PDB file of C-alpha atoms in Angstrom:
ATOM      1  CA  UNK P 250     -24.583 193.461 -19.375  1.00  0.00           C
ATOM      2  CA  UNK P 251     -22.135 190.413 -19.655  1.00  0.00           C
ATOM      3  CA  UNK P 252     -19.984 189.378 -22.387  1.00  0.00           C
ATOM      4  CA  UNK P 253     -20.837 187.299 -25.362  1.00  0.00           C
ATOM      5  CA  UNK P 254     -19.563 184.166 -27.034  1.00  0.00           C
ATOM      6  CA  UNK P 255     -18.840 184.310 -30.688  1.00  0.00           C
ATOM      7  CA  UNK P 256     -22.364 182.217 -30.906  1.00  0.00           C
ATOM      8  CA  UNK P 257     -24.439 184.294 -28.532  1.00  0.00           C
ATOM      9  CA  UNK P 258     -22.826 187.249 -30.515  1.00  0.00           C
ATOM     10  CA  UNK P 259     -24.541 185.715 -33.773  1.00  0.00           C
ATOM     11  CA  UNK P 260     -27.808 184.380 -32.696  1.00  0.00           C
ATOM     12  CA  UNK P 261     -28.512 188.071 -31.050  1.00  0.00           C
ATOM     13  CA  UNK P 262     -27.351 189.359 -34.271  1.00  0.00           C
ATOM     14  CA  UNK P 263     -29.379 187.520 -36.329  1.00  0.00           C
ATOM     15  CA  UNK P 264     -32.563 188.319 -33.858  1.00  0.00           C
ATOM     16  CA  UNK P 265     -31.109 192.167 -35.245  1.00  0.00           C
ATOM     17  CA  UNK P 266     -30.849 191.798 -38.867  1.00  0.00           C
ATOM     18  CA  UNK P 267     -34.763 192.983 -39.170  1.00  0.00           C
ATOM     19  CA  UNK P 268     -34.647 195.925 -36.434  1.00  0.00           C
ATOM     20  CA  UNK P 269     -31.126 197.116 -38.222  1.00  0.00           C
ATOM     21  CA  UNK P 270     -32.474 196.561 -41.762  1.00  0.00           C
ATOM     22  CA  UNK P 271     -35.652 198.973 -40.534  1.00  0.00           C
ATOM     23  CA  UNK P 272     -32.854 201.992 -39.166  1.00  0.00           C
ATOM     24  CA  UNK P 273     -31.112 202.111 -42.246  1.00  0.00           C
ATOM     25  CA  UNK P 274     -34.150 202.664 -44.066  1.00  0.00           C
ATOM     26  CA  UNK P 275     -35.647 204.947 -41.869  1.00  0.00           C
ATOM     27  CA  UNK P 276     -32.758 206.887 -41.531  1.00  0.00           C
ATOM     28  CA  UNK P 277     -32.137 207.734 -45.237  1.00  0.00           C
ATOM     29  CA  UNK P 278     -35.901 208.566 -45.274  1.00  0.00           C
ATOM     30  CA  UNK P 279     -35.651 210.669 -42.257  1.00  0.00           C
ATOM     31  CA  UNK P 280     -32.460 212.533 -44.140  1.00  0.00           C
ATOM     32  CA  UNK P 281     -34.164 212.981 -47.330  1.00  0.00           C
ATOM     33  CA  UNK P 282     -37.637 214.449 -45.685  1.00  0.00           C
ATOM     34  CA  UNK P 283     -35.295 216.614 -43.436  1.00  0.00           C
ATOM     35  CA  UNK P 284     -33.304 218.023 -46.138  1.00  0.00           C
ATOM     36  CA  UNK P 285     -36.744 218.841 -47.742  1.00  0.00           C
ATOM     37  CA  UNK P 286     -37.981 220.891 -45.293  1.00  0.00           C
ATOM     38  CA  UNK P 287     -34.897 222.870 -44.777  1.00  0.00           C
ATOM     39  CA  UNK P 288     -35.403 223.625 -48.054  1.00  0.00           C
ATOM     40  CA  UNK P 289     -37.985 225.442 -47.736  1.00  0.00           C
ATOM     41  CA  UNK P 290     -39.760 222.782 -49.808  1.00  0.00           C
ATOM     42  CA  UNK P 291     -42.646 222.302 -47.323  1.00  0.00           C
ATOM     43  CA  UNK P 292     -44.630 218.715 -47.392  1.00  0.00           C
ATOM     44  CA  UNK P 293     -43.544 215.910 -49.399  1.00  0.00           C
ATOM     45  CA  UNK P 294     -44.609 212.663 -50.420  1.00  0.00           C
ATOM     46  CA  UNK P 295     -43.040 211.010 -47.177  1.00  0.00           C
ATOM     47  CA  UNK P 296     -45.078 213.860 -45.064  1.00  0.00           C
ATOM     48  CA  UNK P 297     -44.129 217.375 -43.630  1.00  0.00           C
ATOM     49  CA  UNK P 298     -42.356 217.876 -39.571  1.00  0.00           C
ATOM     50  CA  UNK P 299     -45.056 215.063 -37.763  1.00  0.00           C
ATOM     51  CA  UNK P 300     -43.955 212.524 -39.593  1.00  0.00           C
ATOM     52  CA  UNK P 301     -40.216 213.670 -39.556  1.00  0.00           C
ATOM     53  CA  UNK P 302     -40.868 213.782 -35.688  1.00  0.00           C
ATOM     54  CA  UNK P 303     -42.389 210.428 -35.701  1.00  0.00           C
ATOM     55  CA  UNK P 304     -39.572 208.960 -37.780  1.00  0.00           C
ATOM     56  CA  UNK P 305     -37.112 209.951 -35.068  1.00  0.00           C
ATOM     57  CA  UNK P 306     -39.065 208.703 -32.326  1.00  0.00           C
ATOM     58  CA  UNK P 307     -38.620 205.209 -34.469  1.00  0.00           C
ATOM     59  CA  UNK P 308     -35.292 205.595 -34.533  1.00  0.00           C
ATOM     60  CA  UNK P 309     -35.057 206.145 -30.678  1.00  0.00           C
ATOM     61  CA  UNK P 310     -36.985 203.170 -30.336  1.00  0.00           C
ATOM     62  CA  UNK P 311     -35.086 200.591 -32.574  1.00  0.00           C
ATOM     63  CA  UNK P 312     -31.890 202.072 -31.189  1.00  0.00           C
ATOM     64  CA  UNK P 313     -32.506 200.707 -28.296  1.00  0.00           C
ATOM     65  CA  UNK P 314     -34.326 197.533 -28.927  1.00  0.00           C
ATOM     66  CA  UNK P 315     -30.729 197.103 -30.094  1.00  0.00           C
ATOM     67  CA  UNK P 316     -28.730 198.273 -26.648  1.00  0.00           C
ATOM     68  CA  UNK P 317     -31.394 196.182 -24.743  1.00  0.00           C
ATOM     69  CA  UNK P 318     -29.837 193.044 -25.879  1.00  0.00           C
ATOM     70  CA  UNK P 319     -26.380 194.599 -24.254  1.00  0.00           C
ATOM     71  CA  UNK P 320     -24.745 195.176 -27.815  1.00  0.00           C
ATOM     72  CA  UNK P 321     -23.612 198.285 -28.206  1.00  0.00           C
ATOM     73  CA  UNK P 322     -23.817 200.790 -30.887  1.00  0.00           C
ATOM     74  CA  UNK P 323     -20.954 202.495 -32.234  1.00  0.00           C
ATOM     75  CA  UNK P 324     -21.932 204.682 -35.396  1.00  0.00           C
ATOM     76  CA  UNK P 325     -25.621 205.583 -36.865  1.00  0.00           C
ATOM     77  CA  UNK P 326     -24.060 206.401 -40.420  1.00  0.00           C
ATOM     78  CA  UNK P 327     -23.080 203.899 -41.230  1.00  0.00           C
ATOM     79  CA  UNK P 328     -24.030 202.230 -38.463  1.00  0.00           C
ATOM     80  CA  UNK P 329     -21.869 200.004 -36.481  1.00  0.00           C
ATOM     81  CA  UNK P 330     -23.017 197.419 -33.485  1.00  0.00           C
ATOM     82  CA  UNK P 331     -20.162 196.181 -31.037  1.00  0.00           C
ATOM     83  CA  UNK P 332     -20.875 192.788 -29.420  1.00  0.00           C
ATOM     84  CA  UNK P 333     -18.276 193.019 -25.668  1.00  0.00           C
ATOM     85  CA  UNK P 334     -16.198 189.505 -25.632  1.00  0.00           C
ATOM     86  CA  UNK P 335     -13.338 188.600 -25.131  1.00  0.00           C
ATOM     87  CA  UNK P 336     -11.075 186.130 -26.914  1.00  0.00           C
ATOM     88  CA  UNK P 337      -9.637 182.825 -25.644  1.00  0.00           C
ATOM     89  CA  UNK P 338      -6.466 184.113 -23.942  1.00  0.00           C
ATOM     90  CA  UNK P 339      -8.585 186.402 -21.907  1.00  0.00           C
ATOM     91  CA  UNK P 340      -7.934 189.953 -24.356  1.00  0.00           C
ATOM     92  CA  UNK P 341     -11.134 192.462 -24.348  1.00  0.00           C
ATOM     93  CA  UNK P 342     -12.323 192.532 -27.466  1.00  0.00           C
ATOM     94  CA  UNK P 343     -15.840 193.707 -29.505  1.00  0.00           C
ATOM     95  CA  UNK P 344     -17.154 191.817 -31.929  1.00  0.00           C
ATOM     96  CA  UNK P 345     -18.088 193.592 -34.601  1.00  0.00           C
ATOM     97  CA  UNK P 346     -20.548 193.867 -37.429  1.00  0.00           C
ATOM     98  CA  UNK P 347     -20.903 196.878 -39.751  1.00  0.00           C
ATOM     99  CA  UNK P 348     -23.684 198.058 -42.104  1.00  0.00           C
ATOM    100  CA  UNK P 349     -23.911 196.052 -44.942  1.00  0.00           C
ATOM    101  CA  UNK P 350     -22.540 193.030 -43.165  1.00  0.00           C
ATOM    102  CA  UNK P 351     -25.230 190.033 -43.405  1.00  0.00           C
ATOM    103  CA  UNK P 352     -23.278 187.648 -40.277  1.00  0.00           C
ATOM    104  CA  UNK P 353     -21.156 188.610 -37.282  1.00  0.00           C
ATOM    105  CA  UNK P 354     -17.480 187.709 -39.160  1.00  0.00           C
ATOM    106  CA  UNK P 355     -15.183 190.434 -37.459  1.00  0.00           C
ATOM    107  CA  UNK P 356     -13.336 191.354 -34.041  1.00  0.00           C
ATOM    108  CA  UNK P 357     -11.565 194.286 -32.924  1.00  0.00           C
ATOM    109  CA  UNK P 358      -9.512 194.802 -29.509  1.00  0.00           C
ATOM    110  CA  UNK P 359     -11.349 197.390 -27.353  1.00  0.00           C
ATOM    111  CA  UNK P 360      -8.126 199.474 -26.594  1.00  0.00           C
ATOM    112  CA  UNK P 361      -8.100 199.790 -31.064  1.00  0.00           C
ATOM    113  CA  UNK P 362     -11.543 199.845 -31.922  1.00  0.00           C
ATOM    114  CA  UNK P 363     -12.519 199.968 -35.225  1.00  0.00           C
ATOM    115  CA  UNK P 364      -9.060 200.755 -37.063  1.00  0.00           C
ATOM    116  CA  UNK P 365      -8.324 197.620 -35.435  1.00  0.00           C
ATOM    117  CA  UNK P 366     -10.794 195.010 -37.054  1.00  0.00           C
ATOM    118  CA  UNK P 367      -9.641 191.702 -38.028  1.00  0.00           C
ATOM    119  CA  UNK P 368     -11.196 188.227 -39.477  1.00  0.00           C
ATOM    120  CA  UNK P 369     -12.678 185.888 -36.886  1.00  0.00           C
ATOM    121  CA  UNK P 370     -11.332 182.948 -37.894  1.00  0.00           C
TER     122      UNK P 370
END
């Protein structure tokens, strides 16, 4: 996939927002019903191992609705979606949006990733 534009970045993000909303949810619901059954616990409210299967076969499939679009995820707890850009003097860089985030407002250099992040401004 090709690079995005700051814009192209946030219009593809915003497209996102629902499908990322839905894996954050599902994944602490997938956790909890997982723990259960380790437990020993056996079925709970949210089901017993079908639906626990069926909840990661969700997850497989929003994960990549996601990487279709050519963004790229980074982390799944919290999760973490890289947009590949780069800025105006030519420097590879992902733009980057983290879990909780609600727009596209940060940038990292690919050769610093995350510990690199910085306001786009």
């Amino acid at each position: 996939m090709g690079l995005f534009t700051v814009d192209e970045a946030r219009e593809v993000l915003a497209e996102l927002l629902p499908v990322l909303d839905e894996i954050v949810t599902l994944r602490g619901r997938a956790a909890e019903l997982s723990a259960d059954l380790a437990s020993g616990a056996g079925p709970t409210p949210d089901g017993g191992l079908p639906e626990l299967k069926g909840m990661h076969a969700r997850l497989d499939e929003l994960m990549t609705r996601v990487q279709e679009t050519g963004a790229e995820l980074k982390g799944f707890a919290p999760l973490l979606v890289d947009f590949p850009s780069d800025l105006a003097d030519g420097t590879p860089v992902h733009l980057c949006w983290l879990e909780g985030d609600r727009e596209l407002a940060w940038y990292h250099r690919q050769d610093l990733g995350f510990p690199g992040r910085r306001p786009l401004a």
